[in-house]
CSV table of C-alpha atoms in Angstrom, one decimal:
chain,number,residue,atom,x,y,z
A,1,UNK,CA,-33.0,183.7,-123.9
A,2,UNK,CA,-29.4,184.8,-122.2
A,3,UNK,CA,-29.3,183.9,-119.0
A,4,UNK,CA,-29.4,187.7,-116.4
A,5,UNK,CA,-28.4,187.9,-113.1
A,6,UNK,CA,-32.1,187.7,-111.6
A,7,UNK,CA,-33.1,184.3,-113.8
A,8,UNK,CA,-29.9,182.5,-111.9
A,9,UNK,CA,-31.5,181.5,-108.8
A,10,UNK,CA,-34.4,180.7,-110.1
A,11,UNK,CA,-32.7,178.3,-112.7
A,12,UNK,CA,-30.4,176.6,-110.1
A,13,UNK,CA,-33.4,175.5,-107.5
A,14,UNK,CA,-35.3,174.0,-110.5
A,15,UNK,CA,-32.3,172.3,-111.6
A,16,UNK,CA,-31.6,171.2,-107.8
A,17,UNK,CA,-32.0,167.5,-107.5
A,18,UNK,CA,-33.3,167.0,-104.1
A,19,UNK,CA,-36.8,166.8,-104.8
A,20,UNK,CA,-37.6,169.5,-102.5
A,21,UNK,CA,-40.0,171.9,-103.8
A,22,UNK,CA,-37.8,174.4,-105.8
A,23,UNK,CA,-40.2,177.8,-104.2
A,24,UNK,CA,-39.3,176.7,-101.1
A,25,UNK,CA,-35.1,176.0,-101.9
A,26,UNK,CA,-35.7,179.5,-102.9
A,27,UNK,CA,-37.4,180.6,-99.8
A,28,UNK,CA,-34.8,179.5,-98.2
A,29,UNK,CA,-31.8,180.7,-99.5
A,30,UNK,CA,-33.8,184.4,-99.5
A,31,UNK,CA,-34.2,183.6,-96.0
A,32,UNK,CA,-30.5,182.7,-95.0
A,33,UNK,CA,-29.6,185.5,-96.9
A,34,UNK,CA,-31.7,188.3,-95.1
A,35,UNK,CA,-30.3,186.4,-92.0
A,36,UNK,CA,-26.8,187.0,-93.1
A,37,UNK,CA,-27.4,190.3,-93.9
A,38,UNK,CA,-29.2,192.3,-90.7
A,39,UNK,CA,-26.5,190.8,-88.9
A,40,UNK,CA,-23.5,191.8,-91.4
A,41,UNK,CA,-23.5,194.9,-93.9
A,42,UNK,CA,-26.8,195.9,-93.6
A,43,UNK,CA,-26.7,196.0,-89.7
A,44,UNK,CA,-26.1,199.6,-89.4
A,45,UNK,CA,-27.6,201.1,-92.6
A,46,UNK,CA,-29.7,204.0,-91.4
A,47,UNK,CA,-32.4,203.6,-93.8
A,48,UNK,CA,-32.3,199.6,-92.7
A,49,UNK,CA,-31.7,200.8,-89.1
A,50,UNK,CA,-34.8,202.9,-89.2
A,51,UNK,CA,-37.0,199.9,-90.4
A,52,UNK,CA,-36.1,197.1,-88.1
A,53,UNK,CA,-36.7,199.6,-85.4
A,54,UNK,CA,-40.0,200.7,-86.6
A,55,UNK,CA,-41.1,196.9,-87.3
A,56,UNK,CA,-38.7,194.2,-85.6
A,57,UNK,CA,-39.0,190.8,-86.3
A,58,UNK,CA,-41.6,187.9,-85.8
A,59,UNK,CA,-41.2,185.0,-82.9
A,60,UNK,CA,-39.5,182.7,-85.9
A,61,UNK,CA,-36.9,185.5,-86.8
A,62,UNK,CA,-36.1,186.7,-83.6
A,63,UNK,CA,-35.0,182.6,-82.7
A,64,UNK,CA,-33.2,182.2,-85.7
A,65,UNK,CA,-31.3,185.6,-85.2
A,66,UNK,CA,-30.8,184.6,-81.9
A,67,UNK,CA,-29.5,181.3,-82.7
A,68,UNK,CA,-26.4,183.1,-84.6
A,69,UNK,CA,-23.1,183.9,-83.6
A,70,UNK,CA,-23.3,187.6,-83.6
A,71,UNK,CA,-25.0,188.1,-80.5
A,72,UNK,CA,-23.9,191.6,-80.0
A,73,UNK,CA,-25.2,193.0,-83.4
A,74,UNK,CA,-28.7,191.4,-82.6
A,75,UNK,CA,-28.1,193.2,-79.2
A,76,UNK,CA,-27.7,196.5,-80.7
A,77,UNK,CA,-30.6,196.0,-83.1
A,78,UNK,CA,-32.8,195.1,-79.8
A,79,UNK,CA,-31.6,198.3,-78.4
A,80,UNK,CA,-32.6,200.7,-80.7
A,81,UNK,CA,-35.8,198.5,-81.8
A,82,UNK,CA,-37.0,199.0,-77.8
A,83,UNK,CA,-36.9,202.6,-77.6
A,84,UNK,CA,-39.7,202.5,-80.5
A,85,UNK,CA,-41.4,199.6,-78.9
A,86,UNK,CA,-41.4,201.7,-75.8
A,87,UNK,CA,-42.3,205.1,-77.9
A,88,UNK,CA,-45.1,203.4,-79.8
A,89,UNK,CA,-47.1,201.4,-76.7
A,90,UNK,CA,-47.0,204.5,-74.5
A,91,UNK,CA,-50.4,205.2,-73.2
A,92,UNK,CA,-52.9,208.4,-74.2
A,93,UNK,CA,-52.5,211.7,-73.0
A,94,UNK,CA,-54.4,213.4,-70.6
A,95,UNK,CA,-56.7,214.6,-72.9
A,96,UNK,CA,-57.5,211.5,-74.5
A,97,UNK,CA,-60.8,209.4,-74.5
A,98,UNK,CA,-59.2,206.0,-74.4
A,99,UNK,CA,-56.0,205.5,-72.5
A,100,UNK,CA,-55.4,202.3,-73.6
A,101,UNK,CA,-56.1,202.4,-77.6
A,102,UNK,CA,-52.6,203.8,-78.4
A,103,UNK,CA,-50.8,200.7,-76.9
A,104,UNK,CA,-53.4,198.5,-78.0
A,105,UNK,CA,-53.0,200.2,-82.0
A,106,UNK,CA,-49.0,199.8,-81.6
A,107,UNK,CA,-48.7,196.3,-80.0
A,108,UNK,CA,-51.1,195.0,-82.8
A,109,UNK,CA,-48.7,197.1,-85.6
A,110,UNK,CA,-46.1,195.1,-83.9
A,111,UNK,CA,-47.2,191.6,-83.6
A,112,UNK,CA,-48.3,191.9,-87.6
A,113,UNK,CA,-44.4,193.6,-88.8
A,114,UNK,CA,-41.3,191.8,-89.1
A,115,UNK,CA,-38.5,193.3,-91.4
A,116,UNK,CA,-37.3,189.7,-92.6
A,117,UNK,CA,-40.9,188.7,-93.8
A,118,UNK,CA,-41.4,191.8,-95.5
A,119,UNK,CA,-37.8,191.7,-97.3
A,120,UNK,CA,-38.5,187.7,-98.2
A,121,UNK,CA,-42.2,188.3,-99.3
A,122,UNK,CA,-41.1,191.5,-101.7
A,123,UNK,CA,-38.4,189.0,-103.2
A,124,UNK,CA,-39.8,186.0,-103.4
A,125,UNK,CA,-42.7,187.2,-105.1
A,126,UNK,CA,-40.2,188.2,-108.0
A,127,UNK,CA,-38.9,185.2,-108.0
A,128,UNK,CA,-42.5,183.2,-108.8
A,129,UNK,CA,-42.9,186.1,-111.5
A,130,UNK,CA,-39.5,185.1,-112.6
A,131,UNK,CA,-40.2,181.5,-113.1
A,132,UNK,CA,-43.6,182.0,-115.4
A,133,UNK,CA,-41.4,184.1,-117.2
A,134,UNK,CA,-39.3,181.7,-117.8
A,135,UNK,CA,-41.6,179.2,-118.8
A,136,UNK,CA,-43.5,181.6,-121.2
A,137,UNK,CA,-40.4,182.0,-122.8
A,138,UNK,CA,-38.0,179.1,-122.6
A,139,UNK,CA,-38.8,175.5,-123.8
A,140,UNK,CA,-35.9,174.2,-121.7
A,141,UNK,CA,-37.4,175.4,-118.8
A,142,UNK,CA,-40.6,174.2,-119.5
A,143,UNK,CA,-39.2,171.0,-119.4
A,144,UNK,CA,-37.0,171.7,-116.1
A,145,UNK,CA,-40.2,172.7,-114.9
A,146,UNK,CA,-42.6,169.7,-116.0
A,147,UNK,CA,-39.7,167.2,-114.6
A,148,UNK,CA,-40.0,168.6,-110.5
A,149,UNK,CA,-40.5,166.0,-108.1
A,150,UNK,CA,-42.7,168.5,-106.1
A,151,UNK,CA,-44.8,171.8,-105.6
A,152,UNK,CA,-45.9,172.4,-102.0
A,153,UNK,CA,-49.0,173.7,-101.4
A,154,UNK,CA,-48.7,177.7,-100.5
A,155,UNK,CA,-46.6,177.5,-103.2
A,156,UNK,CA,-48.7,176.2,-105.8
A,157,UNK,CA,-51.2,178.7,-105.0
A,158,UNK,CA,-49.4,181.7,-105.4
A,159,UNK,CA,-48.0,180.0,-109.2
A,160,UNK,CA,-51.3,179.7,-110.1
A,161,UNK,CA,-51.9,183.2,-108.5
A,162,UNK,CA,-49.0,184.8,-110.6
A,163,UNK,CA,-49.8,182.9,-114.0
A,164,UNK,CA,-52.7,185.2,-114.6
A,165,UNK,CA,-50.1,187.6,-116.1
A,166,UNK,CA,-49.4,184.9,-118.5
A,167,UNK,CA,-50.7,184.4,-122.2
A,168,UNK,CA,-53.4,182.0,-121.6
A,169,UNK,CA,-51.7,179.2,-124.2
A,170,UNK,CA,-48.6,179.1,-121.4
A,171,UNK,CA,-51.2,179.7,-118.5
A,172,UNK,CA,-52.8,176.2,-118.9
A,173,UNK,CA,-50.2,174.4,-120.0
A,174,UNK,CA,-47.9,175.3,-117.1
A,175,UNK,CA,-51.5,174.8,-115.0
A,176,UNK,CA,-51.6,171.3,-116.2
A,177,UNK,CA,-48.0,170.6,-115.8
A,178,UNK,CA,-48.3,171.6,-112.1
A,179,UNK,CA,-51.2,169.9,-111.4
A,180,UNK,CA,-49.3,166.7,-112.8
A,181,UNK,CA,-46.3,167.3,-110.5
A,182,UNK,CA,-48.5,167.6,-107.2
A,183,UNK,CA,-50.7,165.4,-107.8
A,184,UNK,CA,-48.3,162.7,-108.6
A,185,UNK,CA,-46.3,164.0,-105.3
A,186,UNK,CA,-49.5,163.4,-103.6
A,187,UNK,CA,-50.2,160.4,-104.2
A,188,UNK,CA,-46.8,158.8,-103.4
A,189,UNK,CA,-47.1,161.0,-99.8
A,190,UNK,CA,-50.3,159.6,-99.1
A,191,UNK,CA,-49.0,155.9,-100.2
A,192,UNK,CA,-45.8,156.5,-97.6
A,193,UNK,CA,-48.2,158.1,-94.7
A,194,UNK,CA,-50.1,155.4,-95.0
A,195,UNK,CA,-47.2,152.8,-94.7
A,196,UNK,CA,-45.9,154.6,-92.1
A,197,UNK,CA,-48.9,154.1,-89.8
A,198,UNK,CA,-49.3,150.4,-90.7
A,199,UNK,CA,-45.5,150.0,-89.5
A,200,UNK,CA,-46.9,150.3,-85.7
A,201,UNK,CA,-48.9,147.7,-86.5
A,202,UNK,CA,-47.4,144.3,-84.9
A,203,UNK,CA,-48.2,143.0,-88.0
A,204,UNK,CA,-45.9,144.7,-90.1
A,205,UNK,CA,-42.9,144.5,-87.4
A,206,UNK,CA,-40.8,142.7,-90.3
A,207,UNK,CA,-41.7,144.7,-93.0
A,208,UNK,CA,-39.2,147.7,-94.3
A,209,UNK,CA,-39.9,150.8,-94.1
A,210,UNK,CA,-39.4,152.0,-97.7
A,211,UNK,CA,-39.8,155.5,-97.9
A,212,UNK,CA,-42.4,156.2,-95.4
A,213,UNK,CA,-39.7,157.1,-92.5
A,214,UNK,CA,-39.7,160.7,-92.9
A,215,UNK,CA,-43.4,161.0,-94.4
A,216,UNK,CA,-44.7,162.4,-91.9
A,217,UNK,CA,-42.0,165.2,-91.7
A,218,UNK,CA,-42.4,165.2,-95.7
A,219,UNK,CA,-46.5,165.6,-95.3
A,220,UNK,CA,-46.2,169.1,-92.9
A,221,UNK,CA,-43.6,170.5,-95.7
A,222,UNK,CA,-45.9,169.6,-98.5
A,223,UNK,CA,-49.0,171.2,-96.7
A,224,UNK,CA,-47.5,173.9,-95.1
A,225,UNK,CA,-44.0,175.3,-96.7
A,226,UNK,CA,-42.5,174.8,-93.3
């Protein structure tokens, strides 16, 4: 199969050799690049202008936007996204029965919307479909695939959750393939989280360290994405 423009990302985080979970290198480069982009060419797109001030951004968003050097576009993003804030929240009418259900209704709208999620989750969903594409239809990919180091979690589910579009001869193999890739990464994780806690025992002061250092770090990824 030729290689097309949407199959390249997904073949470069399988053939990435960090060991990282190849959904989540993807996660985050859709991630940086939404970043990138509400802050850059897409900042004053009306029809992307009319979103993030309808929906804004979640806690995690709004820190990582703020974290970036163009404090002035997120300032004029802020602006704009208030006067909906402000619009949506205001209180009943005169004639209404419950003052207090309309900014109730838009606060909760608002704590559930963020324009990044949404762009990531749209994408990123592609992406999965893209990769059990791929396997249905590419042996060398099959064999990218049955080689990973890891799967996390979240992201084994929703592989498992896409592969129902799948003939069911490719369904269980790539089924059995993943389940041979986390539980292998599981058991090495539980091996270094256990070594890990034996090293604050006094007597295993002299002992390395072999990989458990970071397992703990390693353990929150695997079960959480994050």
């Amino acid at each position: 199969m030729r290689e097309k423009i949407y199959t390249i990302p997904v073949n470069e985080a399988f053939d990435d050799q960090s060991g990282k979970c190849p959904f989540c290198l993807l996660y985050e480069k859709l991630q940086e690049d939404e970043l990138t982009l509400i802050l850059g060419a897409s900042m004053m797109e009306p029809d992307v202008r009319i979103q993030t001030n309808e929906k804004g951004f979640c806690g995690k968003h709004f820190h990582m936007l703020r974290t970036r050097k163009n404090r002035l576009g997120l300032g004029l993003i802020m602006e704009s996204h208030l006067d909906e804030v402000k619009k949506n929240i205001k209180p009943g009418g005169f004639l209404a029965r419950d003052k207090s259900a309309a900014p109730k209704k838009g606060i909760e709208a608002l704590e559930k919307s963020c324009y990044i999620c949404d762009r990531i989750a749209f994408n990123f969903d592609n992406m999965i479909n893209t990769a059990t594409m791929l396997y249905e239809g590419e042996k060398e990919f099959r064999t990218k695939f049955a080689a990973q180091k890891c799967f996390c979690l979240p992201h084994y589910r929703k592989l498992l959750e896409a592969s129902v579009r799948m003939s069911k001869k490719y369904r269980e193999e790539m089924a059995e393939d993943a389940a041979k890739v986390v539980g292998a990464y599981l058991d090495k994780l539980k091996e270094d989280v256990s070594w890990f806690c034996k090293k604050f025992d006094y007597r295993y002061d002299n002992e390395p360290w072999y990989d458990s250092k970071d397992a703990i770090e390693r353990a929150i990824n695997f079960l959480t994405a994050e």
